[in-house]
């Protein structure tokens, strides 16, 4: 029998109070340097306290408890600074996929290390030529006895420069249709032959990276799932990603921030209304309320879809609904913020960085980021129409022909 | 297209954590409506004065439609601990069938009499409301239009947070004509000293009205969404089914998102009322402002996806569009409910 | 040399003042019975006054003047009741197509009759099975010596029951791909074998009709353009339709109403604001202004696109931009109207028909009509992307195969 | 992608009825900007104080950028009878190049001095503004942010319909940092008795500012639209070019519609000013409220159509997005301009 949940809550509350620092704005500054080092330490504290990996299997360092325990711990952790970075993608996407497809040895080697805060993971899926077409992978992995040799390039990996391992999708067979010749590898990031370059984003952040592989040697024992069946693994990985980004992964630990930046936007919008004295403006009031309604609906939707998936009543692909709602919500709320901000979105005092106007304005630059990362809105709409609703699949010109014969960008 | 309807039921079941009793109740209501309330029957009521058949309503009441918000001591009784969670199932089924009947006003008034009425008030009105012999309507504020105002035997009148019970004989009633083929409204004038005081302040009443209305609109949206999806699969254009066109698929995907979001916030509203949550007013207003605005857009897009047939009298789409449009406009518009939410965030206007 | 334009204006003003009745709301009640008879008489007056067919060729009863003259006449006619029904589709679509493709005999027989108010025309293009796919025509015309025999059905013809002639699209060859076996016929509506049924619309109007053809005999001399090349004629007809509906046909006579119902909507919206005492409500003010802005932009856009097409700088297909702007504008303005109307959109007094709330409410039922008729928004978006912008054509499963082999609804 | 740019020019030509002089003027400006103002050059100015190179600005002035709204008697002169119709061509080209330079404030102030200035005011300021030696800025109302406020030698100050000319030495200037990489703003405080009165009431000034800004935003939108269309044709996904996906094609079609509508109302605004139309204020506000709101949405959709590369610093999209966002927020927001229109329809607030 598990510990009674209210006992668990009391124990978590007491422990958090004694061991974790209070939450500060630094926790969600995407541009802060050294934040990952802080989080590694925070995760180690959680591990030492016995609260790491609440829903991960006990066999691999987790607690093996039901999602309700994670919810309770997350609730209680709201006032504290937590290792948010580990949630996405390490815990909720990569470790989750490893739980599903890793060998016993792979899990033993990596899951406890992840839960201790020793390993941050990222995914190497997208390629410069590829966009949303992840299976249109050109990075190659050529077999040479007990190893594969990787060459190619990946892009849009979030935080790769400061992470340790990646799951990397590569083509191992060019003579079969695109989805059938792919393999997923566990790849140590910082090793000879791997070059990581940071990409500067429109808002000045350097979160995304591009990687270049030059004869990188990977042992066959680091294949996840079956050779040439990497698409099965990647599909699961993407399902975990949609769940995580949409807000209903049981592997996420800690409340809201780290996966829901929108609460901050709403605070910014309300702050703007106050700063600009628009409390009595019926137009501004409508906008503030609309932003708030979106948040309330979002929470209700996450609850509905998560429970639907858990109960088997809704397709696992329904996570796409959450991702699309989140992304389109960010678009609309940013628009609302700009409308309310008026001219303070154009320029701000040199001495006072992070005015609400500046925050809203810079957020608007980055607005489409959430509509692109983790599967674009277009991909989510394809998934909803085709996989959730069963509408006919879109015509693809690259289906059922050997991948080497497929027409590509610039070709 | 049975699989889709099954999917809807399954989803609702998950969301509302239906008990066996509740599932049976919903199913009984669905079967009753299917038998008694075909679209042909609804259309036939267009020219009737009441917009619903009295006998139909009495038999609905026998199924428990009006008893869920009335305490057992008063002759009512719900299936779960929270009658509102049972009653939204009826509302959703009625939406799916664009069924007639004064579910919202009778529920609101019966609930208030059961919660706050004197023994005499209860004796006078509750048996008739429970059996369907009597009809009640809710007059909220000065000058508002009143659902079932010309059909009501008794009014609950809410003005500035004070409530009274007034017999229809003491009111001046001007029937209106409206957009919905079977839902009737009236203007009702009542002198300030008519009737007897009763407790409550109108907030709970509004919560119940909006929660039922939201569930009804969700039922209507879901039905139209399903019908449209089926139509798109069957209809060929340029040698391909409509459902194979990506531009249409993406719109349907957006509609599916809005539909699920609507169900989700409707459920959240009912639960917030059931649990007497501190933010119940806010959640209810979120439901109204979201569903009210999205429902007409979603159904209009389904009209568009149907093509010309969608704007004919013969096709049933417009009955649902009328219902959604009227629901949007009554018990507070989306704009008015957003204003209520704004008041909680940045203060009263 | 034509008459100097200001002289023409003065003459038109004086004549209109003496001969035409003042404008009344009855003119644009779509449900009014007997309206067409009134308009036939009005058009006859215009003909008798020498102002009919200002831009039609003089050879066939018109005045052969430049579009500026029509603009002047339309301007001056604003205060009067005019034969609006003739504008669309008779003048701007059917007569325009007859000018382009009719034989000399066809033009002589019909154009003066049209301009005299004797003939109202409609188009028989859509079919019950077809939707937007006009070339997917199943109505058949089988050659029998000097005549064709028509069988089949048409739908969505506006006002057919009260009109005289139609241009009817029928399939004359089933052994070639869909677009190559079609022919356009001039069809007398009220004749043996043609049955016309009115279709009741959501708002109660009976404007649209369905027709059934049972061995209807049409002489070969009533073919417009070439046999089996009807798609060329239909395409031009549709271009005229887009121009007309979008608001820039030179064959339309009389200002605004009859092709721009939106001015009425705007008046209704402003009336609602006044009736409901919302003049000082900043939210309502924003909405009223937004509706007004759309109208101003619409006028500017019609001007830009018309001149672009006339100067050859823009593709004739650009008319689709106007049609789409008009249709999406109606959607948005109806939404604005409902928002402002609030509960008066739900019900209204029995004794006072046509309250602004009722008008807005019933308009909203019919809202998609303009987005469906005259080529749906989806068709306009196809045209803009493919023909105006040169993006790749949509895959069609019925291209380049004999039409009898094409997969169809219910088959 | 030359055909598209040609199409743009051709359309603009049709719309503005360009004379040969005007076409040559637009072309000269385009060539000058292409040579002097590559995106690389613009990016290099990010860290500069002024946000533009003084020599570049002087040479732009030699092309006539600042003379179009100044009468010939005052040393200026336009190509057509209506300088505003010439000057929007410059603004559109500058938008297409996200070029730097205080075109709007200098134009507004020079125009006012030419129209209303005393001989002494004209002598003091116009030669320098015409040659580009001096910079002017417009302080509109209390507390508003001022374009080129920290670069200006002279201010036109408009408060409650009264205008004054104030030398920079008499003002307190606090530079701001902002979203646009090269457009600079400042807060400017000026005591009520500083400077000398000048005629005009600020209405014409706002018309000119908004017309130029609208043309600039149109130029920026057009460029991004063209670039995106080209990208979609070249980029393959799932073995097909992006431009072959119907869901994307339909969005591009909507964007094309909004783009043409933006050009149309921008042109209408410039014409209304040129013709001194009675509804010029309204048309100008229509331009601002339509273009202001649609431009950021259109460019954001182009970011989305580009995929991840669209949100990188390296790609030029964000320079255009920054410009459009700043243009939307200055010289009255879309919301404020809609409020102006509402005032003409239902009365002042």
GROMACS .gro file of C-alpha atoms in nm, chain C residues 49-331:
model
  283
  809UNK     CA    1  -3.608   5.777  -7.079
  810UNK     CA    2  -3.301   5.672  -7.275
  811UNK     CA    3  -3.086   5.574  -6.978
  812UNK     CA    4  -3.096   5.196  -7.005
  813UNK     CA    5  -2.782   4.994  -7.070
  814UNK     CA    6  -2.539   5.283  -7.043
  815UNK     CA    7  -2.236   5.058  -7.096
  816UNK     CA    8  -2.404   4.808  -7.328
  817UNK     CA    9  -2.327   4.825  -7.702
  818UNK     CA   10  -2.542   5.076  -7.889
  819UNK     CA   11  -2.597   4.814  -8.162
  820UNK     CA   12  -2.806   4.610  -7.918
  821UNK     CA   13  -3.005   4.881  -7.749
  822UNK     CA   14  -2.747   5.019  -7.509
  823UNK     CA   15  -2.583   5.362  -7.504
  824UNK     CA   16  -2.224   5.244  -7.563
  825UNK     CA   17  -2.084   5.494  -7.315
  826UNK     CA   18  -1.779   5.469  -7.085
  827UNK     CA   19  -1.815   5.345  -6.723
  828UNK     CA   20  -1.784   5.705  -6.594
  829UNK     CA   21  -2.128   5.774  -6.736
  830UNK     CA   22  -2.274   5.479  -6.552
  831UNK     CA   23  -2.107   5.601  -6.231
  832UNK     CA   24  -2.260   5.944  -6.274
  833UNK     CA   25  -2.605   5.802  -6.342
  834UNK     CA   26  -2.576   5.571  -6.041
  835UNK     CA   27  -2.470   5.859  -5.820
  836UNK     CA   28  -2.765   6.065  -5.926
  837UNK     CA   29  -3.008   5.778  -5.884
  838UNK     CA   30  -2.927   5.729  -5.517
  839UNK     CA   31  -3.248   5.887  -5.383
  840UNK     CA   32  -3.477   5.689  -5.613
  841UNK     CA   33  -3.632   5.349  -5.634
  842UNK     CA   34  -3.456   5.176  -5.920
  843UNK     CA   35  -3.483   4.839  -6.095
  844UNK     CA   36  -3.217   4.688  -5.871
  845UNK     CA   37  -3.318   4.329  -5.940
  846UNK     CA   38  -3.207   4.364  -6.301
  847UNK     CA   39  -2.851   4.441  -6.195
  848UNK     CA   40  -2.778   4.103  -6.055
  849UNK     CA   41  -2.772   3.863  -6.224
  850UNK     CA   42  -2.948   3.981  -6.543
  851UNK     CA   43  -2.734   4.279  -6.648
  852UNK     CA   44  -2.403   4.217  -6.479
  853UNK     CA   45  -2.373   3.843  -6.530
  854UNK     CA   46  -2.599   3.703  -6.801
  855UNK     CA   47  -2.628   3.999  -7.038
  856UNK     CA   48  -2.255   4.063  -6.987
  857UNK     CA   49  -2.178   3.705  -7.089
  858UNK     CA   50  -2.412   3.733  -7.386
  859UNK     CA   51  -2.223   4.044  -7.497
  860UNK     CA   52  -1.900   3.845  -7.485
  861UNK     CA   53  -2.011   3.516  -7.640
  862UNK     CA   54  -2.354   3.554  -7.801
  863UNK     CA   55  -2.410   3.538  -8.174
  864UNK     CA   56  -2.533   3.853  -8.346
  865UNK     CA   57  -2.881   3.701  -8.367
  866UNK     CA   58  -2.884   3.604  -7.999
  867UNK     CA   59  -2.781   3.953  -7.895
  868UNK     CA   60  -3.040   4.116  -8.119
  869UNK     CA   61  -3.311   3.892  -7.987
  870UNK     CA   62  -3.234   3.930  -7.616
  871UNK     CA   63  -3.031   4.238  -7.524
  872UNK     CA   64  -3.288   4.503  -7.621
  873UNK     CA   65  -3.559   4.292  -7.456
  874UNK     CA   66  -3.353   4.278  -7.138
  875UNK     CA   67  -3.290   4.652  -7.140
  876UNK     CA   68  -3.662   4.719  -7.194
  877UNK     CA   69  -3.740   4.525  -6.878
  878UNK     CA   70  -3.908   4.241  -7.067
  879UNK     CA   71  -3.662   3.968  -6.979
  880UNK     CA   72  -3.520   3.874  -6.643
  881UNK     CA   73  -3.242   3.616  -6.664
  882UNK     CA   74  -3.087   3.372  -6.422
  883UNK     CA   75  -2.806   3.119  -6.433
  884UNK     CA   76  -2.859   2.742  -6.414
  885UNK     CA   77  -2.518   2.620  -6.305
  886UNK     CA   78  -2.520   2.447  -5.966
  887UNK     CA   79  -2.669   2.104  -5.923
  888UNK     CA   80  -2.801   1.920  -5.619
  889UNK     CA   81  -2.506   1.679  -5.629
  890UNK     CA   82  -2.243   1.934  -5.708
  891UNK     CA   83  -2.184   2.214  -5.460
  892UNK     CA   84  -1.890   2.426  -5.568
  893UNK     CA   85  -1.789   2.180  -5.837
  894UNK     CA   86  -1.981   2.340  -6.124
  895UNK     CA   87  -1.800   2.146  -6.391
  896UNK     CA   88  -1.913   1.829  -6.219
  897UNK     CA   89  -2.241   1.884  -6.403
  898UNK     CA   90  -2.474   1.585  -6.443
  899UNK     CA   91  -2.756   1.755  -6.634
  900UNK     CA   92  -2.737   1.607  -6.982
  901UNK     CA   93  -2.812   1.757  -7.323
  902UNK     CA   94  -2.837   1.495  -7.596
  903UNK     CA   95  -2.818   1.603  -7.959
  904UNK     CA   96  -3.108   1.507  -8.185
  905UNK     CA   97  -3.066   1.672  -8.523
  906UNK     CA   98  -3.118   2.047  -8.490
  907UNK     CA   99  -3.211   2.031  -8.125
  908UNK     CA  100  -3.073   1.917  -7.791
  909UNK     CA  101  -3.289   1.735  -7.537
  910UNK     CA  102  -3.218   1.831  -7.175
  911UNK     CA  103  -3.270   1.615  -6.869
  912UNK     CA  104  -3.153   1.675  -6.514
  913UNK     CA  105  -3.183   1.930  -6.236
  914UNK     CA  106  -3.035   2.265  -6.131
  915UNK     CA  107  -3.045   2.441  -5.796
  916UNK     CA  108  -2.970   2.773  -5.617
  917UNK     CA  109  -3.092   2.978  -5.911
  918UNK     CA  110  -3.199   3.306  -5.762
  919UNK     CA  111  -3.549   3.416  -5.856
  920UNK     CA  112  -3.593   3.162  -6.136
  921UNK     CA  113  -3.965   3.129  -6.070
  922UNK     CA  114  -4.019   3.494  -6.162
  923UNK     CA  115  -3.763   3.511  -6.441
  924UNK     CA  116  -3.780   3.443  -6.813
  925UNK     CA  117  -3.457   3.299  -6.944
  926UNK     CA  118  -3.157   3.114  -6.810
  927UNK     CA  119  -2.809   3.028  -6.924
  928UNK     CA  120  -2.794   2.658  -6.850
  929UNK     CA  121  -2.482   2.442  -6.828
  930UNK     CA  122  -2.527   2.085  -6.946
  931UNK     CA  123  -2.306   1.790  -7.031
  932UNK     CA  124  -2.297   1.713  -7.402
  933UNK     CA  125  -2.008   1.468  -7.401
  934UNK     CA  126  -1.939   1.201  -7.135
  935UNK     CA  127  -1.634   1.049  -7.296
  936UNK     CA  128  -1.393   1.336  -7.233
  937UNK     CA  129  -1.258   1.486  -6.908
  938UNK     CA  130  -1.509   1.688  -6.714
  939UNK     CA  131  -1.435   2.040  -6.839
  940UNK     CA  132  -1.433   1.942  -7.208
  941UNK     CA  133  -1.781   1.801  -7.251
  942UNK     CA  134  -1.997   2.092  -7.137
  943UNK     CA  135  -2.219   2.334  -7.329
  944UNK     CA  136  -2.406   2.652  -7.232
  945UNK     CA  137  -2.763   2.694  -7.358
  946UNK     CA  138  -3.010   2.978  -7.359
  947UNK     CA  139  -3.313   2.823  -7.194
  948UNK     CA  140  -3.665   2.962  -7.181
  949UNK     CA  141  -3.773   2.891  -6.825
  950UNK     CA  142  -4.148   2.870  -6.857
  951UNK     CA  143  -4.199   2.596  -7.112
  952UNK     CA  144  -4.310   2.233  -7.116
  953UNK     CA  145  -4.071   1.997  -6.941
  954UNK     CA  146  -3.930   2.260  -6.705
  955UNK     CA  147  -4.058   2.244  -6.348
  956UNK     CA  148  -3.949   2.519  -6.106
  957UNK     CA  149  -3.976   2.469  -5.730
  958UNK     CA  150  -3.903   2.744  -5.482
  959UNK     CA  151  -3.674   2.668  -5.189
  960UNK     CA  152  -3.752   2.824  -4.855
  961UNK     CA  153  -3.447   2.980  -4.695
  962UNK     CA  154  -3.366   3.000  -4.326
  963UNK     CA  155  -3.493   3.354  -4.309
  964UNK     CA  156  -3.822   3.259  -4.472
  965UNK     CA  157  -3.743   3.408  -4.813
  966UNK     CA  158  -3.818   3.206  -5.124
  967UNK     CA  159  -3.559   3.353  -5.355
  968UNK     CA  160  -3.378   3.035  -5.451
  969UNK     CA  161  -3.522   2.768  -5.676
  970UNK     CA  162  -3.461   2.419  -5.795
  971UNK     CA  163  -3.547   2.325  -6.153
  972UNK     CA  164  -3.621   1.984  -6.301
  973UNK     CA  165  -3.581   1.918  -6.673
  974UNK     CA  166  -3.778   1.641  -6.839
  975UNK     CA  167  -3.699   1.611  -7.211
  976UNK     CA  168  -3.676   1.986  -7.263
  977UNK     CA  169  -3.611   2.068  -7.627
  978UNK     CA  170  -3.359   2.344  -7.706
  979UNK     CA  171  -3.264   2.443  -8.062
  980UNK     CA  172  -2.896   2.431  -8.156
  981UNK     CA  173  -2.918   2.803  -8.231
  982UNK     CA  174  -2.953   2.861  -7.856
  983UNK     CA  175  -2.605   2.730  -7.782
  984UNK     CA  176  -2.384   3.009  -7.641
  985UNK     CA  177  -2.025   2.982  -7.760
  986UNK     CA  178  -1.915   2.645  -7.895
  987UNK     CA  179  -2.066   2.304  -7.832
  988UNK     CA  180  -1.852   2.114  -7.577
  989UNK     CA  181  -1.670   2.437  -7.495
  990UNK     CA  182  -1.926   2.564  -7.245
  991UNK     CA  183  -1.665   2.576  -6.968
  992UNK     CA  184  -1.500   2.870  -7.144
  993UNK     CA  185  -1.832   3.054  -7.138
  994UNK     CA  186  -1.906   2.948  -6.779
  995UNK     CA  187  -1.565   3.069  -6.664
  996UNK     CA  188  -1.630   3.413  -6.810
  997UNK     CA  189  -1.976   3.410  -6.657
  998UNK     CA  190  -1.820   3.339  -6.318
  999UNK     CA  191  -1.568   3.620  -6.365
 1000UNK     CA  192  -1.857   3.856  -6.435
 1001UNK     CA  193  -2.028   3.722  -6.125
 1002UNK     CA  194  -1.727   3.788  -5.902
 1003UNK     CA  195  -1.698   4.140  -6.041
 1004UNK     CA  196  -2.066   4.205  -5.989
 1005UNK     CA  197  -2.088   4.061  -5.640
 1006UNK     CA  198  -1.760   4.219  -5.542
 1007UNK     CA  199  -1.901   4.553  -5.650
 1008UNK     CA  200  -1.723   4.664  -5.964
 1009UNK     CA  201  -1.933   4.574  -6.267
 1010UNK     CA  202  -1.988   4.852  -6.522
 1011UNK     CA  203  -2.325   4.699  -6.606
 1012UNK     CA  204  -2.473   4.771  -6.265
 1013UNK     CA  205  -2.701   5.073  -6.265
 1014UNK     CA  206  -2.803   5.251  -5.944
 1015UNK     CA  207  -2.616   5.307  -5.624
 1016UNK     CA  208  -2.532   5.059  -5.352
 1017UNK     CA  209  -2.839   4.868  -5.267
 1018UNK     CA  210  -2.895   4.572  -5.486
 1019UNK     CA  211  -2.527   4.485  -5.465
 1020UNK     CA  212  -2.418   4.615  -5.127
 1021UNK     CA  213  -2.659   4.520  -4.852
 1022UNK     CA  214  -2.396   4.607  -4.595
 1023UNK     CA  215  -2.484   4.974  -4.574
 1024UNK     CA  216  -2.813   4.867  -4.426
 1025UNK     CA  217  -2.636   4.650  -4.171
 1026UNK     CA  218  -2.425   4.942  -4.062
 1027UNK     CA  219  -2.730   5.159  -4.016
 1028UNK     CA  220  -2.887   4.880  -3.815
 1029UNK     CA  221  -2.579   4.855  -3.594
 1030UNK     CA  222  -2.575   5.229  -3.526
 1031UNK     CA  223  -2.949   5.219  -3.460
 1032UNK     CA  224  -2.895   4.943  -3.205
 1033UNK     CA  225  -2.628   5.145  -3.026
 1034UNK     CA  226  -2.868   5.438  -3.003
 1035UNK     CA  227  -3.172   5.230  -2.904
 1036UNK     CA  228  -2.976   5.056  -2.631
 1037UNK     CA  229  -2.809   5.373  -2.506
 1038UNK     CA  230  -2.458   5.240  -2.569
 1039UNK     CA  231  -2.319   5.559  -2.724
 1040UNK     CA  232  -2.072   5.600  -2.437
 1041UNK     CA  233  -1.976   5.234  -2.406
 1042UNK     CA  234  -1.615   5.205  -2.520
 1043UNK     CA  235  -1.660   4.843  -2.618
 1044UNK     CA  236  -1.965   4.916  -2.835
 1045UNK     CA  237  -1.787   5.219  -2.982
 1046UNK     CA  238  -1.495   5.000  -3.090
 1047UNK     CA  239  -1.734   4.761  -3.259
 1048UNK     CA  240  -1.930   5.030  -3.439
 1049UNK     CA  241  -1.608   5.182  -3.564
 1050UNK     CA  242  -1.473   4.847  -3.676
 1051UNK     CA  243  -1.786   4.789  -3.885
 1052UNK     CA  244  -1.749   5.133  -4.034
 1053UNK     CA  245  -1.379   5.081  -4.110
 1054UNK     CA  246  -1.460   4.762  -4.298
 1055UNK     CA  247  -1.700   4.956  -4.517
 1056UNK     CA  248  -1.445   5.226  -4.591
 1057UNK     CA  249  -1.178   4.969  -4.668
 1058UNK     CA  250  -1.424   4.781  -4.887
 1059UNK     CA  251  -1.488   5.086  -5.101
 1060UNK     CA  252  -1.116   5.158  -5.132
 1061UNK     CA  253  -1.048   4.797  -5.223
 1062UNK     CA  254  -1.316   4.789  -5.493
 1063UNK     CA  255  -1.161   5.102  -5.639
 1064UNK     CA  256  -0.808   4.961  -5.631
 1065UNK     CA  257  -0.890   4.621  -5.775
 1066UNK     CA  258  -1.129   4.750  -6.042
 1067UNK     CA  259  -0.869   4.993  -6.166
 1068UNK     CA  260  -0.598   4.731  -6.147
 1069UNK     CA  261  -0.802   4.492  -6.360
 1070UNK     CA  262  -0.904   4.766  -6.604
 1071UNK     CA  263  -0.542   4.874  -6.646
 1072UNK     CA  264  -0.429   4.515  -6.698
 1073UNK     CA  265  -0.199   4.538  -6.396
 1074UNK     CA  266  -0.397   4.289  -6.192
 1075UNK     CA  267  -0.531   3.951  -6.296
 1076UNK     CA  268  -0.905   3.947  -6.384
 1077UNK     CA  269  -0.920   3.671  -6.121
 1078UNK     CA  270  -0.855   3.942  -5.861
 1079UNK     CA  271  -1.231   3.992  -5.846
 1080UNK     CA  272  -1.213   3.697  -5.608
 1081UNK     CA  273  -1.043   3.925  -5.356
 1082UNK     CA  274  -1.343   4.156  -5.358
 1083UNK     CA  275  -1.591   3.875  -5.323
 1084UNK     CA  276  -1.398   3.728  -5.028
 1085UNK     CA  277  -1.366   4.063  -4.858
 1086UNK     CA  278  -1.736   4.128  -4.896
 1087UNK     CA  279  -1.835   3.786  -4.766
 1088UNK     CA  280  -1.601   3.783  -4.469
 1089UNK     CA  281  -1.709   4.139  -4.395
 1090UNK     CA  282  -2.071   4.029  -4.369
 1091UNK     CA  283  -1.966   3.754  -4.128
   0.00000   0.00000   0.00000
